[in-house]
Structure formats: structure tokens, C-alpha cells
Tab-separated table of C-alpha atoms in Angstrom:
chain	number	residue	atom	x	y	z
A	1	MET	CA	122.942	99.268	55.977
A	2	ASN	CA	121.759	100.362	59.088
A	3	LYS	CA	122.359	100.627	63.005
A	4	PHE	CA	119.668	98.172	63.743
A	5	ASN	CA	121.065	95.308	61.527
A	6	LYS	CA	124.297	95.938	61.816
A	7	THR	CA	123.871	95.731	65.727
A	8	LEU	CA	122.631	92.253	65.523
A	9	ILE	CA	125.437	91.460	62.431
A	10	ALA	CA	127.925	91.996	65.332
A	11	ALA	CA	126.311	90.824	68.407
A	12	ALA	CA	125.396	87.405	66.435
A	13	VAL	CA	128.780	87.464	64.853
A	14	GLY	CA	130.854	87.878	67.829
A	15	LEU	CA	128.741	85.212	69.993
A	16	ILE	CA	130.254	83.106	67.019
A	17	SER	CA	133.603	83.525	66.498
A	18	ALA	CA	134.972	84.388	69.866
A	19	GLN	CA	133.451	84.653	73.169
A	20	THR	CA	135.888	83.477	75.692
A	21	SER	CA	133.788	84.529	78.939
A	22	ALA	CA	130.427	83.428	79.408
A	23	ALA	CA	130.871	84.989	82.684
A	24	GLY	CA	131.181	88.251	79.726
A	25	PHE	CA	128.038	86.715	78.274
A	26	GLN	CA	124.871	87.215	80.655
A	27	LEU	CA	125.721	88.966	83.740
A	28	ASN	CA	124.391	88.914	86.685
A	29	SER	CA	125.896	92.755	87.895
A	30	GLN	CA	122.296	93.948	87.758
A	31	SER	CA	122.788	96.519	91.275
A	32	ALA	CA	125.274	96.334	94.198
A	33	THR	CA	122.381	95.532	96.689
A	34	GLY	CA	121.767	91.693	94.210
A	35	ILE	CA	125.780	91.930	94.441
A	36	GLY	CA	126.193	91.552	97.804
A	37	ARG	CA	123.430	89.243	97.741
A	38	ALA	CA	123.987	86.769	95.441
A	39	MET	CA	120.956	88.437	93.396
A	40	ALA	CA	118.797	86.206	96.582
A	41	GLY	CA	115.253	87.178	95.738
A	42	ASP	CA	116.481	90.431	94.070
A	43	ALA	CA	112.608	89.370	92.231
A	44	VAL	CA	110.520	89.861	95.501
A	45	ILE	CA	113.102	91.875	98.371
A	46	ALA	CA	112.542	95.461	96.257
A	47	ASP	CA	114.070	97.923	98.959
A	48	ASN	CA	115.373	99.988	96.596
A	49	ALA	CA	113.989	100.481	92.744
A	50	SER	CA	117.210	97.854	91.248
A	51	VAL	CA	114.188	95.422	91.922
A	52	LEU	CA	112.938	96.509	88.896
A	53	SER	CA	115.315	94.767	86.350
A	54	ARG	CA	113.993	91.799	87.710
A	55	ASN	CA	109.888	91.636	88.625
A	56	PRO	CA	108.038	94.760	87.186
A	57	ALA	CA	104.475	93.794	89.725
A	58	ALA	CA	108.103	93.810	93.085
A	59	MET	CA	106.849	97.871	92.241
A	60	ALA	CA	104.066	97.300	93.928
A	61	LEU	CA	105.654	97.342	96.854
A	62	PHE	CA	106.861	100.988	97.014
A	63	ASP	CA	104.622	103.813	99.367
A	64	GLU	CA	106.858	106.327	98.359
A	65	THR	CA	108.792	107.800	94.953
A	66	ALA	CA	112.468	105.319	94.526
A	67	LEU	CA	115.103	106.282	93.474
A	68	SER	CA	118.648	104.212	92.271
A	69	LEU	CA	121.919	104.761	90.749
A	70	GLY	CA	124.637	102.483	90.502
A	71	VAL	CA	127.761	101.144	88.929
A	72	VAL	CA	129.836	97.642	88.144
A	73	TYR	CA	133.309	96.898	87.399
A	74	ALA	CA	133.675	93.844	86.253
A	75	ASP	CA	137.028	92.781	86.697
A	76	ILE	CA	137.036	88.690	84.522
A	77	ASP	CA	139.236	86.842	84.301
A	78	VAL	CA	139.952	84.699	80.969
A	79	SER	CA	142.847	82.188	80.742
A	80	VAL	CA	142.628	80.017	76.988
A	81	SER	CA	146.028	78.747	77.339
A	82	ASP	CA	147.471	75.572	76.043
A	83	ILE	CA	146.324	76.046	72.607
A	84	GLU	CA	147.140	72.915	69.960
A	85	GLY	CA	146.579	70.304	67.033
A	86	SER	CA	147.859	68.393	65.367
A	87	PHE	CA	149.339	68.508	61.173
A	88	ALA	CA	150.892	65.356	59.038
A	89	GLY	CA	151.235	63.204	62.790
A	90	GLN	CA	153.222	65.759	64.625
A	91	ASP	CA	151.569	67.835	67.513
A	92	VAL	CA	151.458	71.704	66.414
A	93	VAL	CA	151.096	74.286	69.383
A	94	PHE	CA	149.247	77.346	68.705
A	95	GLY	CA	150.077	79.583	72.240
A	96	SER	CA	148.625	80.337	74.671
A	97	GLU	CA	146.192	83.657	76.648
A	98	HIS	CA	146.209	83.940	79.789
A	99	ASP	CA	145.349	87.576	79.951
A	100	ALA	CA	142.144	87.885	77.041
A	101	ALA	CA	139.693	89.048	78.652
A	102	GLU	CA	139.607	92.767	79.269
A	103	ALA	CA	137.276	94.845	82.205
A	104	LYS	CA	133.747	96.292	81.897
A	105	LEU	CA	132.636	99.782	84.341
A	106	ILE	CA	128.360	98.695	83.941
A	107	PRO	CA	126.126	101.524	84.732
A	108	ASN	CA	122.445	101.148	86.227
A	109	PHE	CA	119.937	103.755	86.581
A	110	TYR	CA	116.216	103.215	88.316
A	111	TYR	CA	112.748	104.797	88.875
A	112	ILE	CA	109.728	104.177	90.491
A	113	ASN	CA	107.399	105.859	90.791
A	114	PRO	CA	104.171	105.031	93.419
A	115	ILE	CA	100.759	106.717	90.742
A	116	ASN	CA	98.645	105.871	94.238
A	117	ASP	CA	97.388	102.326	95.977
A	118	LYS	CA	96.827	100.163	92.120
A	119	MET	CA	99.024	101.471	89.879
A	120	ALA	CA	102.611	102.634	89.305
A	121	PHE	CA	105.698	103.386	86.877
A	122	GLY	CA	108.605	102.353	86.988
A	123	VAL	CA	111.932	103.282	84.237
A	124	ALA	CA	115.407	101.772	84.158
A	125	ALA	CA	118.994	101.509	82.218
A	126	PHE	CA	120.851	98.510	82.596
A	127	THR	CA	122.727	95.998	80.910
A	128	ASN	CA	122.271	91.816	80.306
A	129	TYR	CA	124.964	90.787	78.679
A	130	GLY	CA	128.274	92.370	77.890
A	131	THR	CA	131.871	91.298	76.479
A	132	GLY	CA	135.010	91.890	75.915
A	133	THR	CA	137.956	89.496	74.995
A	134	ASP	CA	141.436	89.984	73.128
A	135	LEU	CA	143.529	86.720	71.610
A	136	GLY	CA	144.449	88.981	68.740
A	137	ASP	CA	148.122	88.232	69.842
A	138	LEU	CA	147.432	84.589	69.053
A	139	SER	CA	146.370	84.990	65.348
A	140	ASN	CA	149.336	85.916	63.947
A	141	ARG	CA	151.811	84.131	66.545
A	142	ALA	CA	153.734	81.489	64.485
A	143	PRO	CA	152.851	77.589	65.284
A	144	THR	CA	155.519	75.109	66.429
A	145	ILE	CA	155.963	72.285	66.360
A	146	SER	CA	158.927	70.910	68.798
A	147	GLY	CA	159.073	74.358	69.391
A	148	ASN	CA	160.315	75.643	66.295
A	149	ALA	CA	158.220	77.542	64.342
A	150	VAL	CA	156.644	76.746	60.912
A	151	ALA	CA	154.342	77.901	57.744
A	152	LEU	CA	151.038	76.641	58.956
A	153	PRO	CA	148.193	79.501	59.469
A	154	PRO	CA	146.556	79.286	62.501
A	155	PRO	CA	143.012	78.705	63.844
A	156	VAL	CA	142.490	82.317	62.809
A	157	ASP	CA	138.395	82.124	62.324
A	158	LEU	CA	138.316	80.580	66.625
A	159	LEU	CA	141.005	83.693	67.018
A	160	GLY	CA	141.000	87.242	66.945
A	161	ASN	CA	139.048	90.800	68.258
A	162	THR	CA	135.326	91.396	70.292
A	163	GLU	CA	133.517	93.750	72.049
A	164	VAL	CA	129.988	93.836	72.391
A	165	VAL	CA	128.181	95.701	75.051
A	166	THR	CA	123.863	95.632	75.948
A	167	ILE	CA	122.236	98.492	77.886
A	168	ASN	CA	118.723	97.681	78.110
A	169	PHE	CA	116.763	101.056	78.238
A	170	ASN	CA	113.031	99.803	80.364
A	171	THR	CA	109.792	101.095	81.028
A	172	SER	CA	107.386	99.514	83.200
A	173	MET	CA	104.112	99.301	84.974
A	174	SER	CA	102.497	97.371	88.409
A	175	TYR	CA	98.616	96.615	88.821
A	176	ARG	CA	97.994	95.545	93.042
A	177	VAL	CA	95.114	92.950	92.689
A	178	ASN	CA	94.867	92.818	96.791
A	179	ASP	CA	96.725	92.099	99.647
A	180	GLU	CA	98.373	89.151	98.223
A	181	PHE	CA	98.199	89.320	94.219
A	182	SER	CA	100.588	92.245	92.250
A	183	PHE	CA	100.967	92.287	88.429
A	184	GLY	CA	103.874	93.828	86.742
A	185	PHE	CA	105.188	93.933	82.654
A	186	GLY	CA	107.555	95.760	80.917
A	187	ILE	CA	109.720	96.151	77.395
A	188	ASP	CA	112.713	96.447	76.822
A	189	ALA	CA	113.654	98.938	74.237
A	190	ILE	CA	117.875	97.153	73.860
A	191	TYR	CA	120.710	99.230	72.640
A	192	ALA	CA	123.705	97.082	71.272
A	193	SER	CA	127.437	97.703	70.097
A	194	GLY	CA	129.924	95.535	68.856
A	195	THR	CA	133.444	96.198	67.118
A	196	LEU	CA	135.182	92.233	65.501
A	197	THR	CA	137.306	92.290	63.985
A	198	ARG	CA	139.153	88.640	62.646
A	199	THR	CA	142.228	88.703	60.681
A	200	ASN	CA	145.563	87.612	59.479
A	201	GLU	CA	148.604	88.966	58.590
A	202	GLN	CA	148.890	85.805	55.072
A	203	LEU	CA	145.398	85.962	54.687
A	204	GLY	CA	144.302	89.059	55.141
A	205	SER	CA	141.096	90.532	57.403
A	206	LEU	CA	137.960	87.309	57.058
A	207	VAL	CA	135.555	89.640	59.542
A	208	ASP	CA	135.128	93.173	60.444
A	209	VAL	CA	132.008	94.571	62.181
A	210	ASP	CA	131.655	98.229	63.709
A	211	ALA	CA	128.241	99.022	64.504
A	212	ASP	CA	125.407	98.942	67.168
A	213	GLY	CA	121.041	99.712	66.759
A	214	TRP	CA	118.246	98.862	68.185
A	215	ALA	CA	116.017	95.571	69.391
A	216	LEU	CA	112.894	94.574	71.450
A	217	GLY	CA	111.900	92.981	74.366
A	218	GLY	CA	109.910	92.044	77.200
A	219	ILE	CA	109.045	90.857	80.685
A	220	VAL	CA	106.318	90.079	83.065
A	221	GLY	CA	105.749	89.817	87.005
A	222	VAL	CA	104.321	88.677	90.088
A	223	VAL	CA	104.372	89.054	93.088
A	224	TYR	CA	102.587	87.541	96.153
A	225	GLU	CA	102.649	88.545	99.978
A	226	VAL	CA	101.940	86.211	102.774
A	227	ASN	CA	101.544	88.848	105.381
A	228	PRO	CA	104.537	91.861	105.845
A	229	ASP	CA	107.562	89.766	106.635
A	230	ASN	CA	107.166	85.941	103.935
A	231	ARG	CA	106.839	86.310	100.363
A	232	PHE	CA	107.116	85.142	96.464
A	233	GLY	CA	108.422	86.662	93.583
A	234	LEU	CA	107.920	85.043	89.540
A	235	SER	CA	109.026	86.450	86.434
A	236	TYR	CA	109.216	85.846	82.944
A	237	ARG	CA	111.686	87.188	80.647
A	238	ILE	CA	110.922	86.639	76.343
A	239	SER	CA	113.616	86.889	73.920
A	240	PRO	CA	112.756	87.142	70.732
A	241	LYS	CA	114.118	84.966	67.748
A	242	LEU	CA	115.981	88.010	65.086
A	243	THR	CA	116.819	88.262	61.465
A	244	ALA	CA	118.904	90.674	60.703
A	245	LYS	CA	120.050	92.080	57.124
A	246	GLY	CA	123.018	93.475	55.773
A	247	ASP	CA	126.339	92.338	54.503
A	248	VAL	CA	127.943	89.809	56.473
A	249	ASN	CA	132.430	89.368	55.587
A	250	TYR	CA	132.790	86.557	56.920
A	251	LEU	CA	135.780	83.948	55.780
A	252	TYR	CA	135.116	85.227	52.028
A	253	SER	CA	131.841	84.191	51.801
A	254	GLU	CA	129.030	86.803	51.090
A	255	TYR	CA	125.257	87.196	53.227
A	256	ASN	CA	122.828	90.461	54.109
A	257	GLU	CA	120.778	87.814	56.340
A	258	ILE	CA	121.968	85.930	59.876
A	259	ASP	CA	118.650	84.466	62.546
A	260	ILE	CA	119.882	84.545	66.323
A	261	PRO	CA	117.867	82.844	68.699
A	262	LEU	CA	117.579	84.208	71.880
A	263	ALA	CA	117.129	82.783	75.415
A	264	ASP	CA	113.957	83.465	77.754
A	265	ILE	CA	114.282	83.545	81.151
A	266	ALA	CA	113.218	83.114	84.241
A	267	GLN	CA	113.198	83.265	88.136
A	268	PHE	CA	111.492	82.228	90.504
A	269	ALA	CA	112.380	84.736	94.136
A	270	GLY	CA	111.829	83.864	97.735
A	271	PHE	CA	111.891	86.369	101.000
A	272	HIS	CA	111.543	85.750	104.636
A	273	GLN	CA	112.977	87.892	107.262
A	274	LEU	CA	113.208	85.503	110.472
A	275	THR	CA	114.368	87.922	112.952
A	276	ASP	CA	113.517	91.788	113.253
A	277	LYS	CA	117.312	92.173	112.246
A	278	PHE	CA	117.373	89.136	110.549
A	279	ALA	CA	116.332	87.408	107.517
A	280	VAL	CA	117.246	84.446	104.331
A	281	HIS	CA	115.518	84.994	100.502
A	282	TYR	CA	116.486	83.050	97.759
A	283	THR	CA	115.594	82.860	93.499
A	284	ALA	CA	116.034	80.051	91.056
A	285	GLN	CA	116.786	81.189	87.690
A	286	TRP	CA	115.948	79.189	84.940
A	287	THR	CA	118.211	80.029	81.250
A	288	ASN	CA	116.194	79.282	77.848
A	289	TRP	CA	119.727	78.220	75.870
A	290	SER	CA	118.232	75.582	74.554
A	291	ALA	CA	116.603	77.920	71.966
A	292	PHE	CA	120.166	79.044	71.033
A	293	ASP	CA	120.686	75.693	68.507
A	294	LYS	CA	122.940	77.132	65.526
A	295	ILE	CA	123.331	80.568	64.092
A	296	VAL	CA	122.704	80.742	60.564
A	297	VAL	CA	123.113	82.760	57.691
A	298	LYS	CA	121.365	83.607	54.688
A	299	ASP	CA	120.588	85.509	51.284
A	300	GLY	CA	117.324	86.619	52.449
A	301	GLU	CA	116.695	88.022	48.601
A	302	ASN	CA	115.994	84.479	47.017
A	303	GLY	CA	116.164	82.465	51.097
A	304	VAL	CA	117.954	79.748	49.111
A	305	ASP	CA	121.142	79.895	49.518
A	306	LYS	CA	122.137	79.872	53.249
A	307	ALA	CA	124.336	77.842	55.801
A	308	ASP	CA	124.743	76.642	59.139
A	309	LEU	CA	127.552	79.002	60.474
A	310	LYS	CA	127.860	77.678	63.939
A	311	GLU	CA	125.663	75.646	65.725
A	312	TYR	CA	126.604	74.560	69.906
A	313	HIS	CA	123.377	73.200	71.180
A	314	TRP	CA	123.422	73.867	74.324
A	315	LYS	CA	121.089	73.090	77.337
A	316	ASP	CA	119.004	75.102	79.427
A	317	SER	CA	121.286	76.102	82.625
A	318	TRP	CA	120.154	77.273	86.770
A	319	PHE	CA	121.681	79.496	88.524
A	320	LEU	CA	120.625	79.353	92.570
A	321	SER	CA	121.159	81.404	94.652
A	322	LEU	CA	120.963	82.039	98.781
A	323	GLY	CA	121.503	84.650	100.871
A	324	ALA	CA	121.134	86.190	104.530
A	325	THR	CA	120.192	90.353	105.196
A	326	TYR	CA	121.358	91.159	108.791
A	327	ASN	CA	120.775	94.324	110.602
A	328	LEU	CA	123.178	95.024	112.620
A	329	THR	CA	122.488	98.461	113.821
A	330	GLN	CA	119.643	101.945	113.203
A	331	ASP	CA	122.069	102.749	110.008
A	332	TRP	CA	124.323	99.608	109.327
A	333	THR	CA	123.139	96.265	107.316
A	334	LEU	CA	124.842	93.200	106.735
A	335	ARG	CA	124.273	90.780	103.538
A	336	ALA	CA	126.133	87.288	101.691
A	337	GLY	CA	125.434	85.331	99.497
A	338	LEU	CA	126.622	82.137	97.691
A	339	ALA	CA	125.792	81.056	94.171
A	340	THR	CA	126.463	78.331	91.730
A	341	ASP	CA	126.181	79.086	87.726
A	342	GLN	CA	125.244	76.317	85.626
A	343	GLY	CA	127.375	76.251	82.306
A	344	VAL	CA	125.267	75.603	79.285
A	345	VAL	CA	127.536	73.759	77.176
A	346	ASP	CA	126.175	69.854	75.962
A	347	GLN	CA	127.966	67.756	74.110
A	348	HIS	CA	129.797	70.855	71.447
A	349	SER	CA	132.039	72.303	73.421
A	350	SER	CA	133.953	75.299	71.832
A	351	LEU	CA	136.322	77.823	71.912
A	352	SER	CA	134.142	80.682	70.807
A	353	ILE	CA	132.139	80.289	74.816
A	354	PRO	CA	134.841	77.151	77.248
A	355	ASP	CA	131.433	77.120	79.252
A	356	SER	CA	131.837	75.921	82.787
A	357	ASP	CA	129.634	75.726	86.310
A	358	ARG	CA	130.498	78.469	88.762
A	359	THR	CA	130.358	79.044	91.611
A	360	TRP	CA	129.774	83.236	93.518
A	361	TYR	CA	130.903	84.051	97.009
A	362	THR	CA	129.591	87.699	97.613
A	363	ALA	CA	129.216	90.096	100.476
A	364	GLY	CA	127.605	93.171	100.806
A	365	VAL	CA	127.421	96.746	103.034
A	366	SER	CA	124.415	99.431	103.456
A	367	TYR	CA	125.065	102.627	105.383
A	368	ASP	CA	122.104	104.678	105.923
A	369	LEU	CA	122.822	108.580	105.111
A	370	ASN	CA	119.741	110.070	106.779
A	371	GLN	CA	116.233	109.025	107.193
A	372	GLN	CA	115.464	109.156	102.319
A	373	SER	CA	118.914	108.305	100.989
A	374	THR	CA	121.594	104.749	101.549
A	375	VAL	CA	124.404	104.493	100.019
A	376	ASP	CA	125.008	100.277	99.339
A	377	PHE	CA	128.886	98.072	98.271
A	378	GLY	CA	128.158	95.445	96.913
A	379	VAL	CA	131.767	92.627	96.168
A	380	ALA	CA	131.208	88.812	93.941
A	381	LEU	CA	134.290	86.475	93.869
A	382	VAL	CA	132.938	84.107	91.029
A	383	ARG	CA	135.151	81.260	90.168
A	384	GLY	CA	134.487	78.266	87.175
A	385	GLU	CA	135.992	74.885	86.512
A	386	ASP	CA	138.993	73.544	84.722
A	387	VAL	CA	137.638	73.032	81.954
A	388	THR	CA	139.212	70.900	78.136
A	389	VAL	CA	137.934	72.616	75.493
A	390	LEU	CA	137.210	70.175	71.833
A	391	GLU	CA	136.715	72.465	68.516
A	392	ASP	CA	136.625	72.313	65.078
A	393	SER	CA	138.100	75.118	62.751
A	394	ASN	CA	136.992	76.117	59.522
A	395	LEU	CA	139.912	77.327	58.490
A	396	LEU	CA	141.435	74.970	58.537
A	397	ALA	CA	139.199	72.211	57.107
A	398	GLN	CA	138.436	74.511	53.570
A	399	VAL	CA	141.198	76.962	53.316
A	400	ALA	CA	144.432	75.194	55.580
A	401	ARG	CA	143.838	71.106	54.091
A	402	TYR	CA	144.961	69.989	57.381
A	403	ASN	CA	143.987	68.278	60.261
A	404	SER	CA	140.826	70.908	62.304
A	405	GLU	CA	140.503	69.636	65.610
A	406	ILE	CA	142.158	72.317	68.156
A	407	SER	CA	142.138	71.385	71.354
A	408	ALA	CA	142.605	74.030	74.374
A	409	GLN	CA	142.060	74.078	77.811
A	410	THR	CA	140.433	77.265	79.144
A	411	ARG	CA	138.652	78.869	82.727
A	412	SER	CA	136.985	81.664	82.781
A	413	ASN	CA	137.111	84.011	86.326
A	414	ALA	CA	136.025	87.359	87.713
A	415	VAL	CA	135.354	89.621	90.328
A	416	TYR	CA	132.591	92.822	90.234
A	417	TYR	CA	132.830	95.671	92.621
A	418	SER	CA	129.899	97.662	93.415
A	419	VAL	CA	128.694	101.401	94.467
A	420	GLN	CA	124.835	102.740	94.515
A	421	TYR	CA	123.170	105.471	95.129
A	422	ASN	CA	119.887	105.288	96.723
A	423	TYR	CA	117.332	107.544	97.401
A	424	SER	CA	112.754	107.557	98.222
A	425	PHE	CA	110.990	110.790	98.735
């Protein structure tokens, strides 16, 4: 199997099997500056080169070459508690996991080079998606009825270890039409790596994947400047529907192709410098998650054998944020932000992605080291709602032959710590 196909398989199976934190799936953590203001206005503020992750048209706002280097530490806190089912009219308890996610280091790099007063070129490396969950202990833990261990299998297809990381290598161009309008476009070469295990001592290995590879995406954007103190930005990130080929071992069945629908992302941002020291900014980000309806596996050689591996039927979601920037002194700049992050789960809830509405509380600061360089710090506290999840286990339905509905209480929180160095020359 080639590396490209192995990557897509790992990502897809990871999504359908044991994602336990939506915050760990879609990341809003492309820069320390953005984290400090809850990503409010990120597609148009252009105070450093990290704007390239949100809107390539904003490169037209730069008169000098700009470089930004940063890293984000994502401390994800996911709990899955009171996992229960039923057998012969009795409640079966499968246990709880209060530390189901792993912390991640997320680096980023941005470089913008104005070619002339009309055109600019940029390159970047950042990530939009990542997860690390571990429910493996539950897959071998004996279920209990009234506190006594029983010889029943746990829902192994809903539990296990998952590691999925993506990196976007972006190349973009911008063009200034006049004093008001600028346009831009970019191409993302996306590197993905993933490992996944679903195993049980009695049932053996249900899934075992270790993969990496590449895919392509793109982004287009526009900036409108009312005047130097008021401007708006709009961008649209294009995500394709992917078909991967390879060997997929899932619940003792083998296929060689898997279809993965991905969501497009659109965002609108505004920036207003109200006084010499104080500015407000905002973002409305829409994600077309209704395109992520189901994962399909099939036998591409005969074109007949296929199955709906997992149905989601998600709904489109909004991320809305409001932020402020205050220039405290010539060297110090303060930021703060508040955001609401809408969950994507509609009628089909899932242990694999126990999503919920979340609220972001953020703060940040920048210090000017000299006329050419600054350092940024940002922190975000993300709090999700408690959610009751109901999901059917295919394993229990097909192998154990008893009630397949599993219930659980889930919660997904996170804290992002970030630092970034910016240089203009």
C-alpha cells in the first residue's frame, strides 16, 4: 500500500472509531497572536505573518518581508464516564476513562514576501487537525453487572488508541487591485500521519493501522479596506471528497477503498481601530460539516461490495468570536477574546466524537524586542458542555448478539498555551 493511501485510511478509520474530543479534531490554534484574541479578526488584522493561515489576500497589507515562528501546547482534557449497556434486562457497566486525550505540541511557520506594490508571495506550515485519544484500557476491562465481573465483551469498536496529526504546507499569492480591494489564493499540500489500534484479548485485533502520506487542498480570499483603520476579510477553504485505496481490516471484513467526505470552511472577519490605543475585531467562521454524512468502504475492483462503515449526518456549525487589542505602551500590547464554538452533532450522537457546544476564554500579550522583532504569548481556556451519548456498537450487535446500545457521559475541555516570534525585514 502506498503512503498516500495509508494516510487517508488512518484518518478515516480514526474518525469513525475513537475520536473523543471535537476540540482535538478541528484545531483553532494556528498562532499565539490569534489564540490571545480568540481568533477574532484573524483573517484581516495582519499584525504578523500568521494571517497567512486564514486569508492569503491579507498578504497585500504587508510592505515588508515578515516571518513568524511559533508553537502551541494543547492540553486536552477528555473524560468518558459511566459507559453502560444492558444484557438480559440487566445494566452492564463498562467503566470510565477520565484521561482519554493526550497533550500535543503544535508548531507553526509563516513567511510573507512582498514582490512589489501589487503582488506578494507566502509560504507557511501549520496544522488544522489533530487528535490523540486513549481508551485502550477499557477494551480489555471486564464489564460488571451489579458490581460483579461478567464474561461479556466490551464494545471494542468504540474504544481503543488513536493518533492522527496533519500539517498544511501552504503556498500562496496575493494581488492588490486598488486601495480598497485585494485578492489571494493558496494551495495546501497536506501531510498526514496516523496510528490506530482496536484490540481485545478475547476477540483479537479488530483494527491495526500505521500510516502517513499526502493530500491537496486550497484556499481563496479577499480583503476590503474602507480606510487604514477599518477593514474586512473573507476567505473560503476548499476541501475535497477523498477516495483512498489500500487494505482495511475492520470487524473481520476486508475492503480496498474508502470514501471520506471533508468539510469546506468559510470565514468573515472585521477589524476597527477605534482610537490610537484600542481596537476591536471579530470573526464568523462557518464549517460545512453537513458534507460529513457517512464513511463508506467498498471493493473498488468489482465495484459492488460496499458498506456504510459509520453514519454521522452532522450539521453545519459556526465559530463566533469577539476580541480587543490595547496598546498599553510603546513596547507592550494586550489582547483578549471570547468565542462560542458550536457542536456538529445533530440526531446521531456518538462515543467516537462526543461533541458539544464550547466556550473560549482567551488572553494574550506582545512585547516589542526592537523595531523589527516581537514575541507573542497567548492562552485559551476552552470549556465544553456535559453530554449524554447514545450509540450502537456493531461489535455487540454482530458478535456478542445482545443489546447494542451504549450510553455514556462525556466532557471535552482544553487549555492552549502558545508562544510566537515575529520578525520583519
